[in-house]
Short mmCIF file of C-alpha atoms in Angstrom, two decimals:
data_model
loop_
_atom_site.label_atom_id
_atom_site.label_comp_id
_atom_site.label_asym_id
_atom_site.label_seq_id
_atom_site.Cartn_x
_atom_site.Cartn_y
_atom_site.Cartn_z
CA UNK A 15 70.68 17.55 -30.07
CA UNK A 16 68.89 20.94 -30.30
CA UNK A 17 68.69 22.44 -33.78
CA UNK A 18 69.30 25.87 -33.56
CA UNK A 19 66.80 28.64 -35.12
CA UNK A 20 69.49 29.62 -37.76
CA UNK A 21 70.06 25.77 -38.88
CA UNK A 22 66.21 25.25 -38.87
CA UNK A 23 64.86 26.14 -42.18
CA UNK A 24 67.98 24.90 -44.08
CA UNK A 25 67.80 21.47 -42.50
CA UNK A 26 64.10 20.88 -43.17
CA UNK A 27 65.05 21.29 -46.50
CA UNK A 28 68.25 19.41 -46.94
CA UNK A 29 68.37 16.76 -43.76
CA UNK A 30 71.75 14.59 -42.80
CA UNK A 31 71.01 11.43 -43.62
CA UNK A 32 73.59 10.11 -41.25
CA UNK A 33 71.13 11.04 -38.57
CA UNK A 34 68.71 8.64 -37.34
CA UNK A 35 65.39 10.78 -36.35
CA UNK A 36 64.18 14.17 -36.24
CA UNK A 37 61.35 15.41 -32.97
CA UNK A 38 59.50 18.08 -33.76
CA UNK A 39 57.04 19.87 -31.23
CA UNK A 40 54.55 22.29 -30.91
CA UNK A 41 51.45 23.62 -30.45
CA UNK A 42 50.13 24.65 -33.51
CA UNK A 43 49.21 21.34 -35.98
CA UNK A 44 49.38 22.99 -39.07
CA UNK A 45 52.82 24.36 -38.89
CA UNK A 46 53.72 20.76 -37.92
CA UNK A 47 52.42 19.44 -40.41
CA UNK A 48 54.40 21.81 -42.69
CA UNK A 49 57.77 21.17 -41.19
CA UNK A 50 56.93 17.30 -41.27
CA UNK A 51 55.88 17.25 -45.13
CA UNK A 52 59.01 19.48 -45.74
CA UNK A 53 61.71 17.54 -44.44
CA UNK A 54 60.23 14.02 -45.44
CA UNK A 55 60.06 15.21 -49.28
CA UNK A 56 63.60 16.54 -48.83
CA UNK A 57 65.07 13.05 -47.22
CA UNK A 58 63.03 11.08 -49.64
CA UNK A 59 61.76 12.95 -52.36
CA UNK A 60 58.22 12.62 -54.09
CA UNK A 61 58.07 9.28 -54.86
CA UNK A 62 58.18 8.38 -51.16
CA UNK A 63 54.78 6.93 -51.08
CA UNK A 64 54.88 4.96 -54.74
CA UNK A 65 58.15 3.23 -53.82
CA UNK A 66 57.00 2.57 -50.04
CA UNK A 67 59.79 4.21 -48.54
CA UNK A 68 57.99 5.80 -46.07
CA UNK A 69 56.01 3.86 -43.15
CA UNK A 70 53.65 5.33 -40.67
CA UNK A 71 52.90 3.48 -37.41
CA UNK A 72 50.45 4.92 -35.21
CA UNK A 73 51.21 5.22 -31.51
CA UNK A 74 47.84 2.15 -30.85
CA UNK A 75 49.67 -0.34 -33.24
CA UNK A 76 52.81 0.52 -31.20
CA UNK A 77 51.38 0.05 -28.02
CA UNK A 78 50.00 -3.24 -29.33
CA UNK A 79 53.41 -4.46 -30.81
CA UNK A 80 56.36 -2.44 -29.61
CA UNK A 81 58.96 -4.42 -31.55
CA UNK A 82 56.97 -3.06 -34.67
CA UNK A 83 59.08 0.09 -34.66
CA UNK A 84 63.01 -1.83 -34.97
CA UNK A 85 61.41 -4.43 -37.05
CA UNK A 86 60.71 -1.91 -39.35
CA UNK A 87 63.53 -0.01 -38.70
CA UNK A 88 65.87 -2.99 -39.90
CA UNK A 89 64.14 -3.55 -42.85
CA UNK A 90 65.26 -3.14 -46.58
CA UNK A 91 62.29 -2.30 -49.13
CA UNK A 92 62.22 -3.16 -52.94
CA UNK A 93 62.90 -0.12 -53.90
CA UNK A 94 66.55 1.69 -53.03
CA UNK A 95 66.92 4.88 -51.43
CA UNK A 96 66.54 6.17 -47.84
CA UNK A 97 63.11 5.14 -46.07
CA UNK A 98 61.83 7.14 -42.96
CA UNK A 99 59.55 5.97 -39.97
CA UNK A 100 56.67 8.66 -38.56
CA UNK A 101 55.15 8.61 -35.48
CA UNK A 102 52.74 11.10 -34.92
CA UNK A 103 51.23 12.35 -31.44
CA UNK A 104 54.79 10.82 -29.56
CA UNK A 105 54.69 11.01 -26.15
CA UNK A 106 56.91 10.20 -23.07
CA UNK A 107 55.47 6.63 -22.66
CA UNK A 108 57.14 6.18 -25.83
CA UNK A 109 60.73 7.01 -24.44
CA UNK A 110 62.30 3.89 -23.30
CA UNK A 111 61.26 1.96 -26.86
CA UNK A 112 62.47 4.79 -28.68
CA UNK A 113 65.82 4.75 -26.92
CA UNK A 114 66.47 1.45 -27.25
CA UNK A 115 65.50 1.42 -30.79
CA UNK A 116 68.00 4.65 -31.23
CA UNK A 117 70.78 2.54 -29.36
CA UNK A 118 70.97 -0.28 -32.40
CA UNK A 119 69.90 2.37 -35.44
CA UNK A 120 73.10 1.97 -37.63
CA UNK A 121 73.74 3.80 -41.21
CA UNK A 122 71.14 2.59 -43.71
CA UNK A 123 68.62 2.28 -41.31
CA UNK A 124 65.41 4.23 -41.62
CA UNK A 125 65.03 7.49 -40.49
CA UNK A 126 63.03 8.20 -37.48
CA UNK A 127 60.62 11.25 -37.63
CA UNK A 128 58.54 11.78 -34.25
CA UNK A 129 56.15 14.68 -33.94
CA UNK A 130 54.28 15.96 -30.71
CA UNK A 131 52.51 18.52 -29.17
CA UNK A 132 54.57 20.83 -27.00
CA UNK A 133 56.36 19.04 -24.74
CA UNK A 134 57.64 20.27 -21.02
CA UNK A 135 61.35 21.10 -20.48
CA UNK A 136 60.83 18.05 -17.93
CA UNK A 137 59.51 15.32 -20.94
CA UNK A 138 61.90 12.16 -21.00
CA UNK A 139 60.91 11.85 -24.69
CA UNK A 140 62.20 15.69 -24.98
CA UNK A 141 65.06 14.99 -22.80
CA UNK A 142 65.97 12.36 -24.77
CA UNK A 143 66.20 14.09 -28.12
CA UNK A 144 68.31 16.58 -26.25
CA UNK A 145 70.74 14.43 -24.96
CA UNK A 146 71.28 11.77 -27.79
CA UNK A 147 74.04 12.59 -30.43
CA UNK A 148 72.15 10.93 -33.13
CA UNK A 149 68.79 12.91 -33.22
CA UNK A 150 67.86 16.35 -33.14
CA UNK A 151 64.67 18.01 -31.63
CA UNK A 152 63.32 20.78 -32.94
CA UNK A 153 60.24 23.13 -31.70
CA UNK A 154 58.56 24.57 -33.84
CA UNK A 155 56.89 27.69 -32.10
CA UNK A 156 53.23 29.31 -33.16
CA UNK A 157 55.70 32.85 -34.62
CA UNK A 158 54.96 34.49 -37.68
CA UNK A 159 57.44 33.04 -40.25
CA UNK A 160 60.53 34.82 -40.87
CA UNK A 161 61.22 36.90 -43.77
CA UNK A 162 63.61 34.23 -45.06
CA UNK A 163 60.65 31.34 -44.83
CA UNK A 164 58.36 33.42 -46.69
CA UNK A 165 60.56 33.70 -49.60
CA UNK A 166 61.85 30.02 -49.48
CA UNK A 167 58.43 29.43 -50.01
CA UNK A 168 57.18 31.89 -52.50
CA UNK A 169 60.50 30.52 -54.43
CA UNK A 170 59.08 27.02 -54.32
CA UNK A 171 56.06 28.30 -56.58
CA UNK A 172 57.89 29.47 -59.61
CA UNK A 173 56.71 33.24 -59.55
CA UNK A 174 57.44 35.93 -62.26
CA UNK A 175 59.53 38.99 -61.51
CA UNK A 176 57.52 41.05 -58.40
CA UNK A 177 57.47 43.92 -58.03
CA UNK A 178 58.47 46.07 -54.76
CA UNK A 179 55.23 46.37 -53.75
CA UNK A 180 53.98 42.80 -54.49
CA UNK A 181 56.73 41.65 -52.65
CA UNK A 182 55.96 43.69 -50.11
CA UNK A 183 51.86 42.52 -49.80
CA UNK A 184 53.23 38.63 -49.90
CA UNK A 185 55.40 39.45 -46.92
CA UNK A 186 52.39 40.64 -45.16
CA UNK A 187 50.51 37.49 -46.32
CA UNK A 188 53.20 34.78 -45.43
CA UNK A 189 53.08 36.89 -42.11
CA UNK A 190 48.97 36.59 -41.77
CA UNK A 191 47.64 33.66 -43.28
CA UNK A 192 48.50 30.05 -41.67
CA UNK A 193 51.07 27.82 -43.62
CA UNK A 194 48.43 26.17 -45.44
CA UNK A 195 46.13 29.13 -46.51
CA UNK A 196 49.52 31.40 -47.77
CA UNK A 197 50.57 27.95 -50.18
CA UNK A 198 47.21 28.18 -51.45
CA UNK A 199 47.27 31.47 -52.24
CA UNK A 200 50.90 31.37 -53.71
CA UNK A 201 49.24 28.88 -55.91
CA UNK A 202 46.35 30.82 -56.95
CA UNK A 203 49.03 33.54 -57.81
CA UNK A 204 50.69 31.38 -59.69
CA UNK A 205 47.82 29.67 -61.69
CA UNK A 206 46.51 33.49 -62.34
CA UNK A 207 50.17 34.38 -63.64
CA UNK A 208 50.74 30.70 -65.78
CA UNK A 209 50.39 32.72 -69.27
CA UNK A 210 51.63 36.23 -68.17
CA UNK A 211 55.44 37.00 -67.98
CA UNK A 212 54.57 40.52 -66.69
CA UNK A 213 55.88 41.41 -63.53
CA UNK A 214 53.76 40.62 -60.61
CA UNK A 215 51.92 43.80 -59.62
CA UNK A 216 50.10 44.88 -56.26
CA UNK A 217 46.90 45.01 -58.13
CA UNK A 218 47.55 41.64 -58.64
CA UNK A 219 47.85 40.48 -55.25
CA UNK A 220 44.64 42.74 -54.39
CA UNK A 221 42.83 41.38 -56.79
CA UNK A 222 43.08 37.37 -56.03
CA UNK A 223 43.65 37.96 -52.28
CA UNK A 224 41.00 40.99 -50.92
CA UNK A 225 39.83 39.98 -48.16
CA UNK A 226 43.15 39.37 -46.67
CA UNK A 227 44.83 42.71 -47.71
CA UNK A 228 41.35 44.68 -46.38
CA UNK A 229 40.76 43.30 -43.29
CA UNK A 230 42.89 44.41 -40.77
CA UNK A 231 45.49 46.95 -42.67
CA UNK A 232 42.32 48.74 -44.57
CA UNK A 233 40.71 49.30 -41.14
CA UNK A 234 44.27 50.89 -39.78
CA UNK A 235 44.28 53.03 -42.64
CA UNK A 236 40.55 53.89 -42.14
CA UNK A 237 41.10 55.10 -38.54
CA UNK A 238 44.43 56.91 -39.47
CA UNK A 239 42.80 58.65 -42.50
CA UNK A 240 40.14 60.07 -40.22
CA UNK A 241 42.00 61.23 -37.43
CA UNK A 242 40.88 58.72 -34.78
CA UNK A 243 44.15 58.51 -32.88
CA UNK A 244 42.89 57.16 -30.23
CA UNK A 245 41.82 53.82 -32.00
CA UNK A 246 45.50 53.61 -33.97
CA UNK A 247 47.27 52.27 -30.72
CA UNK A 248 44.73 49.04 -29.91
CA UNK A 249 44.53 48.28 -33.33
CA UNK A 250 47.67 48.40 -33.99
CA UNK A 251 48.45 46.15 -30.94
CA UNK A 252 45.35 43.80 -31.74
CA UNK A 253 47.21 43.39 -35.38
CA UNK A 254 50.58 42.78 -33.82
CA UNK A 255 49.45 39.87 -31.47
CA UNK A 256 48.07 38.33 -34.25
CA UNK A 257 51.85 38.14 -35.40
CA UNK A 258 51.13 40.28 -37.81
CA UNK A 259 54.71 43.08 -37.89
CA UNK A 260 54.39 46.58 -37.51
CA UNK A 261 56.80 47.63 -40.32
CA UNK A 262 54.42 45.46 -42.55
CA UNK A 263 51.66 47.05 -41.25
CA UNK A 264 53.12 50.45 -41.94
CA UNK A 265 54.90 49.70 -45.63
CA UNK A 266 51.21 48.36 -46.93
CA UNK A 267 49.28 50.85 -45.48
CA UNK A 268 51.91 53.54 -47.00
CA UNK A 269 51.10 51.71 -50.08
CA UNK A 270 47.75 52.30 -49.60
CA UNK A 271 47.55 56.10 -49.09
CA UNK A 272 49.94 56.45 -52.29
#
């Protein structure tokens, strides 16, 4: 089944274990990535890896051994708790072992977690996912994050109060950066602001992230400040298709001028 855009986010972070996988697809590896380590810490929390609840099989040692996949499947680890599967870099020759192994997953059962690179409306493997009552697909497209991701995850790192502008700037950053380089950052921010219970200012933001802030909204304001209309448009557009949003662009650089 297809999980819609507005179900997305929440599931990653709170999955129905009385599904038995989860495709995700796409082109960009690190947002994959993202959405993989999400959900698996939600289904199976941190200790995952200590407890062995979650096995990796790579798509050689399934070619070599196809039963490898149900065998593992079926089984019941030392440890209690729900277990999950990952295949990474699925593909369609993959379909017909997956689907049979779908057909006798029962409650209990470990979870199946499949990621690929973007798949064709015409892939089995995607066709599959789509079809089967038991799974969902989900594609995770190379779009800025929505204003709702960005604060899930500048939640997840424990911030003080922030102030409208800050707020403001980390938009623009969970907007700019890749997933990766804005959790690092958020991190920085919140190493920087460990001692501090003061609200978290603009200077702040400037201070540990410069580069970022200057780049490409300090230019804009450049060219606006000295009159070179001209310039404003093709910037403007150059900043937007790198999924960077205009009313971001226009809040910090009002910022800015003030």
């Amino acid at each position: 089944m297809k999980l819609q855009p507005k179900n997305k986010n929440t599931y990653f972070l709170k999955p129905d274990p009385q599904m038995a996988g989860l495709l995700l697809y796409g082109v960009n590896p690190a947002r994959i990535q993202k959405k993989k380590n999400e959900f698996i810490n939600a289904l199976l929390g941190l200790n995952a890896n200590e407890e062995m609840r979650l096995t990796i099989i790579s798509t050689t040692d399934l070619r070599k051994e196809p039963s490898l996949l149900i065998d593992t499947m079926k089984a019941q680890g030392f440890f209690p708790g729900p277990r999950c599967i990952l295949i990474e870099n699925a593909s369609d020759r993959f379909t017909t072992l997956i689907q049979s192994v779908l057909m006798e997953w029962k409650h209990g059962d470990a979870h199946i977690l499949l990621t690929a690179t973007l798949l064709s409306p015409r892939s089995s493997l995607r066709k599959l996912f789509e079809d089967a009552n038991n799974v969902y697909i989900a594609p995770i497209f190379d779009d800025p994050p929505s204003q709702g991701e960005v604060t899930t995850e500048i939640k997840k790192h424990n911030l003080p109060d922030i102030e409208k502008d800050a707020l403001e700037q980390l938009f623009y950053l969970g907007q700019s950066l890749s997933p990766d380089e804005f959790s690092q950052t958020l991190e920085k921010i919140s190493l920087y602001k460990l001692s501090d219970p003061s609200p978290l200012t603009y200077n702040d933001i400037k201070e540990l992230a410069p580069y970022v802030l200057e780049a490409g909204i300090e230019e804009a304001t450049n060219i606006i400040v000295e009159g070179r209309t001209s310039e404003v448009g093709p910037l403007l557009r150059k900043l937007e298709s790198q999924g960077i949003n205009l009313v971001h662009i226009c809040a910090v650089s009002y910022t800015h001028l003030r």
